[in-house]
Backbone as a printed PyTorch tensor [residue, N CA C, xyz], in Angstrom:
tensor([[[114.3790, 112.9550,  51.1260],
         [112.7300, 113.4720,  51.9370],
         [112.6470, 112.2220,  52.6660]],

        [[112.8490, 110.9060,  51.7090],
         [112.2160, 109.6310,  52.2130],
         [112.5360, 109.0320,  53.5490]],

        [[114.4710, 109.4700,  53.7870],
         [114.8860, 108.9130,  54.5510],
         [114.3410, 109.7890,  55.9830]],

        [[114.1430, 110.9890,  55.5760],
         [113.5730, 111.6260,  56.8110],
         [112.7010, 111.3230,  57.4180]],

        [[111.2950, 111.1040,  56.8120],
         [109.9090, 110.4920,  56.9330],
         [110.2350, 109.1630,  57.3520]],

        [[111.3130, 108.1310,  57.0400],
         [111.1470, 106.8930,  57.8570],
         [111.8220, 106.9620,  59.2210]],

        [[113.0040, 107.9370,  59.2300],
         [113.7310, 108.1940,  60.6950],
         [112.2490, 108.5740,  61.5760]],

        [[111.7760, 109.5030,  60.9170],
         [110.6320, 110.3100,  62.0710],
         [109.3620, 109.0800,  62.1180]],

        [[109.2500, 108.4370,  61.2820],
         [108.3360, 107.3470,  61.8870],
         [108.4970, 106.2090,  62.6560]],

        [[109.6990, 106.1520,  62.4620],
         [110.5470, 104.9510,  63.3460],
         [110.6650, 105.6940,  64.8900]],

        [[111.6410, 106.8660,  64.9300],
         [111.2290, 107.4800,  66.4690],
         [110.0360, 107.7860,  66.7090]],

        [[109.0730, 107.8880,  66.1180],
         [107.2250, 108.3110,  66.5770],
         [107.3040, 106.8720,  67.2160]],

        [[107.5220, 105.8500,  66.4450],
         [107.1290, 104.2880,  66.9430],
         [107.8200, 104.1320,  68.0320]],

        [[108.9920, 104.3320,  68.2440],
         [109.8300, 103.9190,  69.3800],
         [109.3040, 104.6080,  70.5000]],

        [[108.8420, 105.9450,  70.4620],
         [108.4270, 106.7920,  71.3560],
         [107.1140, 106.4550,  71.8650]],

        [[106.5320, 106.1750,  71.2710],
         [105.1320, 105.6030,  71.5300],
         [105.3410, 103.8950,  72.2400]],

        [[105.7310, 103.4720,  71.7000],
         [106.2990, 102.0510,  72.3510],
         [106.9760, 102.2620,  74.2270]],

        [[107.6080, 103.3270,  74.2930],
         [108.1620, 103.1130,  75.3160],
         [107.4100, 104.1940,  76.2630]],

        [[106.3470, 104.9640,  75.9080],
         [104.9780, 105.6730,  76.7990],
         [104.4270, 104.5440,  77.3970]],

        [[104.1580, 103.4320,  75.9970],
         [103.1480, 102.5990,  76.4850],
         [103.9610, 101.5130,  77.4810]],

        [[105.0810, 101.1350,  77.5640],
         [105.8120, 100.5260,  78.1440],
         [105.8230, 101.0970,  79.7820]],

        [[105.9510, 102.4100,  79.6950],
         [105.5440, 103.2710,  80.9500],
         [104.8710, 103.4770,  81.4160]],

        [[103.3600, 103.5180,  81.1370],
         [102.2820, 102.9360,  81.2620],
         [101.9900, 101.9800,  82.5890]],

        [[102.2730, 100.8110,  81.6440],
         [102.1100,  99.6570,  82.0830],
         [103.0040,  98.8710,  83.1150]],

        [[104.1880,  99.4610,  83.2440],
         [104.8050,  99.5440,  84.1790],
         [104.1580, 100.1680,  85.7460]],

        [[103.9720, 101.4070,  85.2250],
         [103.3210, 102.0280,  86.2120],
         [102.2610, 101.5540,  87.0310]],

        [[101.1170, 101.0410,  85.8170],
         [ 99.7600, 100.6240,  86.4220],
         [100.4450,  99.1060,  87.4940]],

        [[101.2200,  98.2470,  86.8260],
         [101.6630,  97.0940,  87.4780],
         [102.4420,  97.3960,  88.9150]],

        [[103.1220,  98.7220,  88.9550],
         [103.6800,  98.7780,  89.8710],
         [105.0550,  97.9040,  90.3320]],

        [[105.6400,  97.5680,  88.7620],
         [106.9640,  96.9880,  89.1870],
         [107.9190,  97.8870,  88.7810]],

        [[107.6870,  98.8670,  88.9090],
         [109.1510, 100.0690,  88.3810],
         [110.0370, 100.1940,  89.9030]],

        [[109.7930,  99.7330,  90.6500],
         [110.6590,  99.9930,  92.0670],
         [112.0010,  99.3780,  91.6710]],

        [[112.1860,  98.2370,  91.3430],
         [113.2570,  97.5410,  90.8200],
         [113.9310,  98.4190,  89.9540]],

        [[113.3200,  98.6050,  88.8970],
         [114.1600,  99.5780,  88.1110],
         [114.9780, 100.5560,  88.4910]],

        [[113.8510, 101.7450,  88.8960],
         [113.9050, 102.7600,  89.7540],
         [114.8050, 102.7930,  91.1340]],

        [[114.6210, 102.1240,  91.6330],
         [114.9410, 101.8960,  92.8560],
         [116.7840, 102.4520,  93.1230]],

        [[118.0140, 102.0080,  92.6620],
         [119.1750, 102.6550,  92.4130],
         [119.2320, 103.8240,  92.1260]],

        [[118.4360, 104.3990,  90.5580],
         [118.3430, 105.6080,  89.9410],
         [117.8690, 106.3300,  90.9420]],

        [[116.9430, 106.0860,  92.0010],
         [116.2480, 107.3030,  92.7820],
         [117.2470, 107.3920,  93.9130]],

        [[117.9660, 106.0470,  94.2040],
         [118.9220, 106.3170,  95.6090],
         [119.9830, 107.1300,  95.3590]],

        [[120.4940, 107.6320,  94.0120],
         [121.0730, 108.1630,  94.0470],
         [121.2110, 109.8280,  93.3720]],

        [[119.9690, 109.9230,  92.8670],
         [119.7560, 111.3100,  92.2560],
         [118.6950, 111.9370,  93.0570]],

        [[117.8870, 110.7080,  93.3890],
         [116.3750, 111.3610,  94.1260],
         [116.5050, 110.7190,  95.3670]],

        [[117.2170, 111.5100,  96.4400],
         [117.3520, 110.6400,  97.6760],
         [115.9350, 110.5610,  98.7120]],

        [[115.3770, 111.4620,  98.4840],
         [113.9400, 111.9380,  99.2800],
         [112.6100, 110.8880,  98.2340]],

        [[112.9220, 110.8470,  97.3640],
         [112.1520, 109.7640,  96.6980],
         [111.9450, 108.2610,  96.9670]],

        [[113.6520, 108.0400,  97.0390],
         [113.8480, 106.9200,  97.6430],
         [113.4350, 106.4510,  99.2940]],

        [[113.8240, 107.3330, 100.2400],
         [113.1370, 107.0970, 101.8290],
         [111.3700, 107.2980, 101.1520]],

        [[110.6910, 107.7140, 100.5990],
         [109.2400, 107.9060, 100.4260],
         [109.0590, 106.0970,  99.6910]],

        [[109.7850, 105.9030,  99.0520],
         [109.5970, 104.5880,  98.6560],
         [110.0500, 103.3430,  99.4400]],

        [[110.9270, 104.0810, 100.1560],
         [111.0350, 102.7860, 101.2930],
         [110.0160, 102.5940, 102.3660]],

        [[109.5470, 103.8580, 102.7200],
         [108.6740, 104.1180, 103.6300],
         [107.4100, 103.6840, 103.2770]],

        [[107.1650, 103.7340, 102.4690],
         [105.7090, 103.2810, 101.3940],
         [105.8670, 101.6900, 101.4190]],

        [[106.9830, 100.7480, 100.9840],
         [107.3500,  99.3610, 101.4290],
         [106.6580,  98.9010, 102.6830]],

        [[107.5990,  99.6710, 103.8220],
         [107.6610,  99.2390, 104.8060],
         [106.0420,  99.0910, 105.5680]],

        [[105.4400, 100.5700, 105.2140],
         [104.1580, 100.3800, 105.6760],
         [102.7670,  99.5350, 105.3750]],

        [[103.1210,  99.0490, 104.2180],
         [102.5800,  98.2540, 103.0750],
         [102.7730,  96.9460, 103.5870]],

        [[103.8300,  96.6570, 104.7040],
         [104.1080,  95.1170, 104.6650],
         [103.8050,  95.1110, 106.4340]],

        [[103.5500,  95.8030, 107.2000],
         [103.5540,  96.1430, 108.5350],
         [101.7590,  95.8820, 108.4420]],

        [[101.6400,  94.6270, 109.4730],
         [100.0080,  94.0310, 109.5780],
         [100.0030,  94.3310, 110.9760]],

        [[ 98.8230,  94.9400, 111.3190],
         [ 98.4010,  95.2430, 113.0000],
         [ 97.8840,  94.2590, 113.5950]],

        [[ 98.3210,  93.6860, 114.7820],
         [ 97.4860,  92.4940, 115.2290],
         [ 96.0720,  92.7940, 116.1250]],

        [[ 95.5620,  91.5560, 115.8740],
         [ 93.6130,  92.5030, 116.2880],
         [ 94.0950,  92.6160, 117.9230]],

        [[ 92.9420,  93.6820, 118.1070],
         [ 93.1110,  94.3440, 119.3530],
         [ 92.1290,  93.4210, 120.1110]],

        [[ 92.2970,  93.0760, 121.3330],
         [ 91.7390,  92.4080, 122.5950],
         [ 90.2290,  92.4320, 122.5970]],

        [[ 89.3670,  91.4410, 122.6750],
         [ 87.7850,  92.1560, 122.3240],
         [ 87.3830,  92.0930, 121.0500]],

        [[ 88.3720,  91.6820, 120.2130],
         [ 87.6560,  92.0080, 118.6170],
         [ 87.4250,  91.0220, 117.8790]],

        [[ 85.8820,  91.1930, 117.9680],
         [ 85.6180,  89.7030, 117.2260],
         [ 85.1490,  89.7150, 115.6280]],

        [[ 85.7070,  90.8490, 114.9720],
         [ 85.6700,  90.7060, 113.3420],
         [ 86.1610,  89.6760, 113.0140]],

        [[ 87.0720,  88.8190, 113.3910],
         [ 87.9330,  87.6550, 112.7290],
         [ 87.2960,  86.8470, 113.1530]],

        [[ 85.9640,  86.5680, 114.0410],
         [ 85.5800,  85.2070, 114.5310],
         [ 84.1610,  84.8630, 113.3720]],

        [[ 84.0110,  83.7130, 113.1340],
         [ 83.2500,  83.4270, 112.2920],
         [ 81.9060,  83.3590, 113.1140]],

        [[ 80.8080,  83.5110, 112.2040],
         [ 79.5970,  83.3420, 113.0020],
         [ 78.9040,  82.4440, 112.9110]],

        [[ 78.2100,  81.7020, 114.2480],
         [ 78.0590,  80.6910, 114.5340],
         [ 77.1390,  80.5030, 113.5660]],

        [[ 76.8690,  78.7270, 113.3580],
         [ 76.3000,  77.8700, 112.2170],
         [ 74.5980,  77.9460, 112.5880]],

        [[ 73.9660,  77.7630, 111.5000],
         [ 72.6680,  77.8160, 112.1150],
         [ 72.1480,  76.3050, 112.1330]],

        [[ 71.2070,  76.0780, 113.3020],
         [ 70.8390,  74.8180, 113.4880],
         [ 70.5200,  74.1720, 112.6620]],

        [[ 70.5200,  72.5530, 112.5750],
         [ 69.9370,  71.9650, 111.3810],
         [ 68.4860,  71.7830, 111.7840]]])
């Protein structure tokens, strides 16, 4: 009986640690490197969506002509 309780406690601790690690990875956004090959093989739609999201995040639009939002305001006279 004691062995079963020890086994159950160790299993519960491992599952809790794995859940905490999964939440940390999801919060940091670093799971793509780990899940990338798995998604590519078993879930092609998820792999395509992940790649499209990465491309979209890297894309930077150039400023439009006449757009003054990037200019610094003039300095006040001393």
